[in-house]
XYZ file of C-alpha atoms in Angstrom:
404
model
C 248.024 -55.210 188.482
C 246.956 -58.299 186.403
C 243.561 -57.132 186.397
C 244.453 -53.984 184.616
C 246.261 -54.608 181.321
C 246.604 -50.949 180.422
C 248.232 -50.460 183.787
C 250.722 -53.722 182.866
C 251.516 -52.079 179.120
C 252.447 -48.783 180.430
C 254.470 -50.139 183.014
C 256.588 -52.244 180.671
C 256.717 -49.182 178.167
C 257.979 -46.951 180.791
C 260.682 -49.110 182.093
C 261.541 -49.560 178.399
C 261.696 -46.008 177.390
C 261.045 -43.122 180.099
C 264.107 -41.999 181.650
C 264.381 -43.725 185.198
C 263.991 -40.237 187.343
C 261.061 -42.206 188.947
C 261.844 -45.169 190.442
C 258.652 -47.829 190.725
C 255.769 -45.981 191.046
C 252.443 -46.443 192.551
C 250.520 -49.438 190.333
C 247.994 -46.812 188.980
C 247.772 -45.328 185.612
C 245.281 -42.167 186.229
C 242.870 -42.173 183.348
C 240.994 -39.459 184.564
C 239.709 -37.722 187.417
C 236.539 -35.489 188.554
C 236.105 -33.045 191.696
C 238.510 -34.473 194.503
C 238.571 -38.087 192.433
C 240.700 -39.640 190.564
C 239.709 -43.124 188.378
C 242.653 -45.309 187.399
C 242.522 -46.995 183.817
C 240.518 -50.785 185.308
C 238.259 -48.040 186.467
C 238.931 -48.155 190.248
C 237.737 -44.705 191.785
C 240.127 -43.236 194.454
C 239.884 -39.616 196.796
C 242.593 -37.755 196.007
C 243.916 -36.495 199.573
C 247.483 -35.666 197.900
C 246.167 -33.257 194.634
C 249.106 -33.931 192.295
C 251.825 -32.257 195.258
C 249.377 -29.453 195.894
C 248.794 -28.753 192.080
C 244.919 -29.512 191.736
C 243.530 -27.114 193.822
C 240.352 -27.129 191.907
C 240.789 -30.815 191.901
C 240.041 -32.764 188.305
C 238.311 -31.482 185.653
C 236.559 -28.244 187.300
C 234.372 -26.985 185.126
C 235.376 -23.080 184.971
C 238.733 -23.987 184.404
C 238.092 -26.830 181.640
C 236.274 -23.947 180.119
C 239.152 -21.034 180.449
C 241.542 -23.886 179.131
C 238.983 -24.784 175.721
C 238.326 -20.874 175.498
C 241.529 -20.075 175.266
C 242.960 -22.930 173.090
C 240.815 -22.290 170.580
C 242.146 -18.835 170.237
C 245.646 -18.813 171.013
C 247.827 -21.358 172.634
C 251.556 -19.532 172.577
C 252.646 -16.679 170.521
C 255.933 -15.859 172.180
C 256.951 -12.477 174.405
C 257.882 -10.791 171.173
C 254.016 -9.816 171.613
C 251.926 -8.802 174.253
C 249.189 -10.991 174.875
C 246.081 -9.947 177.131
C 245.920 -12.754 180.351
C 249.907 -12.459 180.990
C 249.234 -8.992 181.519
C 245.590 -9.596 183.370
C 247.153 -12.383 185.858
C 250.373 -9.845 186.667
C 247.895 -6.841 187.715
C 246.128 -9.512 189.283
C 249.080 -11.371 191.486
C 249.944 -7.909 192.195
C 247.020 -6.915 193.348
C 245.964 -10.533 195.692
C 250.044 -10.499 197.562
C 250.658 -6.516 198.107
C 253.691 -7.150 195.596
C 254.223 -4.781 192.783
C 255.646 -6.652 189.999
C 256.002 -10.036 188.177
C 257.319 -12.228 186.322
C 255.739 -15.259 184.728
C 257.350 -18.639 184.067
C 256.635 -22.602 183.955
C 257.704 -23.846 186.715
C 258.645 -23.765 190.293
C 262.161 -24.647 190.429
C 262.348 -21.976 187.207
C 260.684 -19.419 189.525
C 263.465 -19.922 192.524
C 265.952 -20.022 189.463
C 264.812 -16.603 188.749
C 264.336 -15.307 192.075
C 267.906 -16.633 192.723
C 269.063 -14.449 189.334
C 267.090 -11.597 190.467
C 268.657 -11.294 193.829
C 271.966 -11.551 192.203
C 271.197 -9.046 189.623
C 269.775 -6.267 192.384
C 273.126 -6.008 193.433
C 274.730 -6.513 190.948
C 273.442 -3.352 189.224
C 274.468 -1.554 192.020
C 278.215 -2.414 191.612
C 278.246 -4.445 194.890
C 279.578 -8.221 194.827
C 276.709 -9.662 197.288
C 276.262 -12.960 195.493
C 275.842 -15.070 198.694
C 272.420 -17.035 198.996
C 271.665 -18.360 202.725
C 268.754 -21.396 202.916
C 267.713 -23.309 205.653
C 268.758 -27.462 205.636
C 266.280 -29.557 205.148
C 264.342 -26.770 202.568
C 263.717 -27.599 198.936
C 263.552 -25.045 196.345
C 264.108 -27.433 193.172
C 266.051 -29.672 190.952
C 267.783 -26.543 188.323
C 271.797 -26.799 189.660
C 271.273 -23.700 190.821
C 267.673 -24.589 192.647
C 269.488 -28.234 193.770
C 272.208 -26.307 195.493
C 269.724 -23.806 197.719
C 268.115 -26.838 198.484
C 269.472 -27.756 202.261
C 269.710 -31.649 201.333
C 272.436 -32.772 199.497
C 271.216 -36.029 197.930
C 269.548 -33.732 195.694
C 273.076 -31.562 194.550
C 276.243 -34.195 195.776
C 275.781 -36.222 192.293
C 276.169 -33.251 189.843
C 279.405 -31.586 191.325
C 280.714 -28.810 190.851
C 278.149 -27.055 192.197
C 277.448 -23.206 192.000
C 278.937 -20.970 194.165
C 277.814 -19.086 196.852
C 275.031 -20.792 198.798
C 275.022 -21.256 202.651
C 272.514 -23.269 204.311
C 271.891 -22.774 208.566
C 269.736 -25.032 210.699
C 265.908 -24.438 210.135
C 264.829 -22.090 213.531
C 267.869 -21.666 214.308
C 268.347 -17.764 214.917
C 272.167 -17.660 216.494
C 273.218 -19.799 213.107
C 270.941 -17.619 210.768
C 272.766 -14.549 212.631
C 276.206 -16.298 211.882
C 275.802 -16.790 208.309
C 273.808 -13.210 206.789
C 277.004 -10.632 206.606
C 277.348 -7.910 203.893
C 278.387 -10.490 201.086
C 274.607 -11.651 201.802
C 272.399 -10.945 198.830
C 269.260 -12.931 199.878
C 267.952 -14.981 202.450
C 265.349 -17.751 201.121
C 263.257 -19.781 203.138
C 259.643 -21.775 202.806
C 257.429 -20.820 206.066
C 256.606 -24.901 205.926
C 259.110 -27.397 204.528
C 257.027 -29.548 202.915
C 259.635 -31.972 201.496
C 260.982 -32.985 204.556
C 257.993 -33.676 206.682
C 255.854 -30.781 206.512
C 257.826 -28.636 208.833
C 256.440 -25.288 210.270
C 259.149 -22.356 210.456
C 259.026 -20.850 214.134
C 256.782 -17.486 213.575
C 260.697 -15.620 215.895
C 262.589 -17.399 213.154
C 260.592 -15.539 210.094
C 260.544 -12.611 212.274
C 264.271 -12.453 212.443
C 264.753 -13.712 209.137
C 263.487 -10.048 207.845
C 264.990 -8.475 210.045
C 268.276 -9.183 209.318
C 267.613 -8.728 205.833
C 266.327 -4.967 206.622
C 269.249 -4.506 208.733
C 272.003 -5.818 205.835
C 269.827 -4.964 202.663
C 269.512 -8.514 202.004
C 266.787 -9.405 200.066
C 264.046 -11.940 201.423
C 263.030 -14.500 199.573
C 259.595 -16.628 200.270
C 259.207 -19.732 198.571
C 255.062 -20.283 198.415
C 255.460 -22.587 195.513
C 253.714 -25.037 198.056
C 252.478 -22.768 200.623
C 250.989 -20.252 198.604
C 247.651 -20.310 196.524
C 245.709 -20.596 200.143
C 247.184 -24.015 200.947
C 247.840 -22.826 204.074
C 244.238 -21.219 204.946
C 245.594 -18.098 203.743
C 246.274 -16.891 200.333
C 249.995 -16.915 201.305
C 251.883 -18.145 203.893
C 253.734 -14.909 204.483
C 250.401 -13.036 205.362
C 249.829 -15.414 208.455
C 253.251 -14.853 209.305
C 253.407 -11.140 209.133
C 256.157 -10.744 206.947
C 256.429 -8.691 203.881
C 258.900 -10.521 201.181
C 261.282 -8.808 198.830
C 260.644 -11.974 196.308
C 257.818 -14.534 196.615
C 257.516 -17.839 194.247
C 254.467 -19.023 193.243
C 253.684 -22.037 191.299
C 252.002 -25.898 192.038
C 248.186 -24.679 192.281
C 248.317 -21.264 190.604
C 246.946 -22.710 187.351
C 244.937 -25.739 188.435
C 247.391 -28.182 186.911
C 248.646 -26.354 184.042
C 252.298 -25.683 184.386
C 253.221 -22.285 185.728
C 255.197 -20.285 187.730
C 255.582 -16.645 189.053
C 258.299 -14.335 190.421
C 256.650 -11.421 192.271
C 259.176 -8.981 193.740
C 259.223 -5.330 195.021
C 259.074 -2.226 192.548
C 262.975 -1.845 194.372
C 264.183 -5.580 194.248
C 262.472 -5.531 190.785
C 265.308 -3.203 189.496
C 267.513 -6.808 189.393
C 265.807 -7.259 186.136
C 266.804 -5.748 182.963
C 265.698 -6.373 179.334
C 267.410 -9.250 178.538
C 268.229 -10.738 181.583
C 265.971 -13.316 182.045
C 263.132 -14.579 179.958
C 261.330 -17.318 178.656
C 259.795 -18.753 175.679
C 256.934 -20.656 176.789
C 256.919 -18.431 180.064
C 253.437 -16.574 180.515
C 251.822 -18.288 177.266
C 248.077 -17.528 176.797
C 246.690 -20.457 177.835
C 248.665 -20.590 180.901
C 247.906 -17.832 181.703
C 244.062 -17.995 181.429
C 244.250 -20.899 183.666
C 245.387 -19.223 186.687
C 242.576 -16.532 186.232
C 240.043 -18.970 185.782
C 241.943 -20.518 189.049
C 241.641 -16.712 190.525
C 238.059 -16.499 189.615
C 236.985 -19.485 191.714
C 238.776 -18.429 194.551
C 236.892 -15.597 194.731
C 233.652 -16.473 194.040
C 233.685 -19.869 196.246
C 235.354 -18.317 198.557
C 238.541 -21.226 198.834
C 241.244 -19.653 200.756
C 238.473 -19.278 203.689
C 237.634 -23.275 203.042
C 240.908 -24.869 203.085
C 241.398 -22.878 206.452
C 238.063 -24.143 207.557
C 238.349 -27.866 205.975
C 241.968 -27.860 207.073
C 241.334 -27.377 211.003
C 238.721 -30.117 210.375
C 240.935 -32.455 208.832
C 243.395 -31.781 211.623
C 241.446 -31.979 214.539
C 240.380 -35.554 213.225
C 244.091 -36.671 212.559
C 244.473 -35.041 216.544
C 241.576 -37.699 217.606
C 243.133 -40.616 215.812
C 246.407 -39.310 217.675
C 244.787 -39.617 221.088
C 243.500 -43.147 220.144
C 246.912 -44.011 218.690
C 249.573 -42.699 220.821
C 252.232 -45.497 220.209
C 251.837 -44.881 216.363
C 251.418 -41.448 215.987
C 254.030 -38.859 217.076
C 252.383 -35.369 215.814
C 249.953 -33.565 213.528
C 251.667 -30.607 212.014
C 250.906 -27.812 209.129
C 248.472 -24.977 208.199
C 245.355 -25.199 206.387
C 245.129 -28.170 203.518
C 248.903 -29.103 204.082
C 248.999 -31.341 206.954
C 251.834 -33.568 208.245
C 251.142 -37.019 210.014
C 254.296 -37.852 212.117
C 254.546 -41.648 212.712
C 256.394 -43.529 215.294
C 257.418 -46.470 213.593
C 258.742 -46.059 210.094
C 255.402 -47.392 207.950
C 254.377 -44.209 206.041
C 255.388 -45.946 202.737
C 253.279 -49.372 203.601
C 250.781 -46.870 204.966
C 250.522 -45.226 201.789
C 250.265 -48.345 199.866
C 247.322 -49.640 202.361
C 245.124 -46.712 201.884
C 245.668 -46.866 198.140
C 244.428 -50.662 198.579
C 241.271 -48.716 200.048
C 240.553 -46.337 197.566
C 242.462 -42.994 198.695
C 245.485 -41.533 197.734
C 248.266 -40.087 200.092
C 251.759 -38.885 200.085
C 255.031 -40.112 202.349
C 258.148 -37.791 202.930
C 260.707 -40.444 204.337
C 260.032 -43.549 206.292
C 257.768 -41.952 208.757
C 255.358 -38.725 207.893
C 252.279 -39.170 205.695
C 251.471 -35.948 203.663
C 248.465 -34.357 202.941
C 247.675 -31.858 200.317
C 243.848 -32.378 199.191
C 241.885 -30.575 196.868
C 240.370 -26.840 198.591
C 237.303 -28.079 197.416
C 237.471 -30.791 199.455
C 234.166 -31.665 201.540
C 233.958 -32.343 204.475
C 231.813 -35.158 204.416
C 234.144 -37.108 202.918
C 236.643 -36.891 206.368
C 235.233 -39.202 208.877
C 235.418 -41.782 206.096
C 238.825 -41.064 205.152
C 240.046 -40.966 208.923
C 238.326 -43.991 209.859
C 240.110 -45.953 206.948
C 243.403 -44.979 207.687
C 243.059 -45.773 211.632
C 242.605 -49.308 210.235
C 245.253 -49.142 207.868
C 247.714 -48.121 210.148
C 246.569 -50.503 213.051
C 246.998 -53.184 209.877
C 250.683 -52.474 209.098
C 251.802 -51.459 212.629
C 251.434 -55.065 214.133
């Protein structure tokens, strides 16, 4: 840290005037990045195996999308939903088109995207004069930090401190099917789940619990909500979660990688479920600005024409099956590799993930921890794969280093 002083300035400004939501951070100030690196500000270069929480899918500074950003910016930034404004409309058509869903809704975030898909649930039933207001979520699950988004959330550090809470949210054991049974009744209006919990480990949902999931909600009329904020966007080797799993969503959520970086979110929902939504009942200022908005369909346009939903399922098994090796060679350290595609989960026996992720930052890489005892991984889709026998081989020493 003494060898940086911007590093040392920022930290003392922060402590002195950013709100503490943070805590102490990592000792890096990011000054900028390029491709799947990021270079702190004392010019120390660092693979970025965590991609902003599954934001940078394109990784830093991808040329097609620096280009849709400057394009666009020096046209029109914002100019408000009193006016149409030609990529909101392009990137609904085109959402529509890529998920099978028929229409959407365009915000900034991804806890405003639950938010909405929370409303919109409401509202469907609403409209039709029946009092279903009940939300059921899965513990352990995050869907955001809005009250409303806190309280879906299955953990209650993130909801106990700002009491009272909304009404009208049940939460059952993830996989459980007897307790998901128990708790969807005709005061149900939606059931929301993520297919992987990524904030509490990286957590696969059993394909008989997703299964059963919809079909309770076709049985009651409940509708079923998906959150692919970080699941979607082909994280997972597929564009969305939902598609490996076989399940067709009355509401998904989009957000993290769906502009490259640029904040964003979507609500896609059913023509039916759709209905919820009347003018008036839910909008947005910044939601679906131009530039935004460009951003994901620059995002879009890569996908397609490199191909990345195919690569982070092919990069992804290759990742894993390395972390699987490392397993095998570490068995009293490491407990299980878990996840889909680019969004892998390292469970370790002893509780070091957070000296873990400190050591490979020593080493040049940057990774995530969820609790005392799972690394997370959520790399660039561009990611190469010559870059993963390095990577692997650094953190087997890392962790043999802070296990002793």
């Amino acid at each position: 840290m003494a060898s940086d002083p911007i590093l040392q300035e920022i930290i003392t400004l922060d402590e002195q005037y950013y709100l503490n939501c943070f805590g102490t951070r990592m000792p890096l100030c990011v000054d900028h990045g390029e491709g799947v690196w990021v270079f702190g500000t004392d010019g120390k270069r660092y693979l970025d195996m965590i991609g902003g929480l599954a934001v940078n899918v394109l990784g830093h500074a991808h040329p097609r999308l620096v280009q849709a950003i400057t394009s666009q910016a020096a046209k029109v930034i914002h100019c408000s939903n009193y006016y149409y404004n030609e990529p909101q409309t392009r990137l609904a058509k085109r959402l529509a088109a890529l998920t099978g869903m028929d229409r959407v809704f365009i915000g900034n975030s991804g806890a405003e995207a639950n938010e909405a898909a929370i409303k919109l649930a409401r509202g469907y039933f609403h409209k039709k004069g029946q009092p279903r207001v009940q939300i059921v979520s899965a513990l352990m699950s995050f869907h955001g930090r809005t009250l409303a988004t806190a309280t879906a959330t299955g953990q209650p550090k993130y909801s106990a401190p700002f009491a009272p809470l909304p009404a009208g949210f049940v939460h059952v054991p993830y996989n459980d099917l007897d307790a998901l049974r128990a708790a969807v009744n005709d005061k149900t209006g939606a059931v929301m789940l993520e297919l992987i919990q990524g904030e509490s480990g990286v957590r696969p949902a059993d394909p008989a619990f997703v299964r059963f999931a919809e079909q309770l909600c076709r049985e009651t009329g409940a509708r079923l909500i998906i959150d692919e904020i970080q699941t979607g966007m082909g994280r997972t080797g597929h564009f969305l979660a939902s598609q490996f799993y076989g399940v067709q969503p009355d509401i998904i959520t989009l957000a993290k990688g769906l502009a490259g970086g640029v904040p964003i979110g979507a609500v896609l929902a059913s023509e039916d479920t759709a209905s919820g939504f009347t003018p008036g009942d839910h909008v947005s200022t910044f939601g679906g600005n131009p530039l935004a908005c460009a951003a994901a369909l620059a995002v879009l346009d890569e996908y397609e024409a490199s191909g990345l939903v195919a690569a982070a399922a092919e990069r992804g098994e290759q990742l894993a099956a390395a972390l699987r090796g490392l397993m095998a060679q570490l068995p009293e350290v490491i407990g299980e590799v878990r996840g889909a595609g680019l969004m892998i989960g390292l469970e370790l026996v002893k509780p070091i993930a957070v000296a873990v992720k400190a050591g490979m930052m020593a080493k040049g890489y940057l990774v995530g921890s969820v609790g005392a005892s799972v690394i997370r991984l959520l790399p660039p889709l561009i990611l190469p794969e010559s870059l993963i026998a390095a990577f692997t081989k650094d953190l087997e020493k890392t962790i043999q280093e802070v296990s002793l």
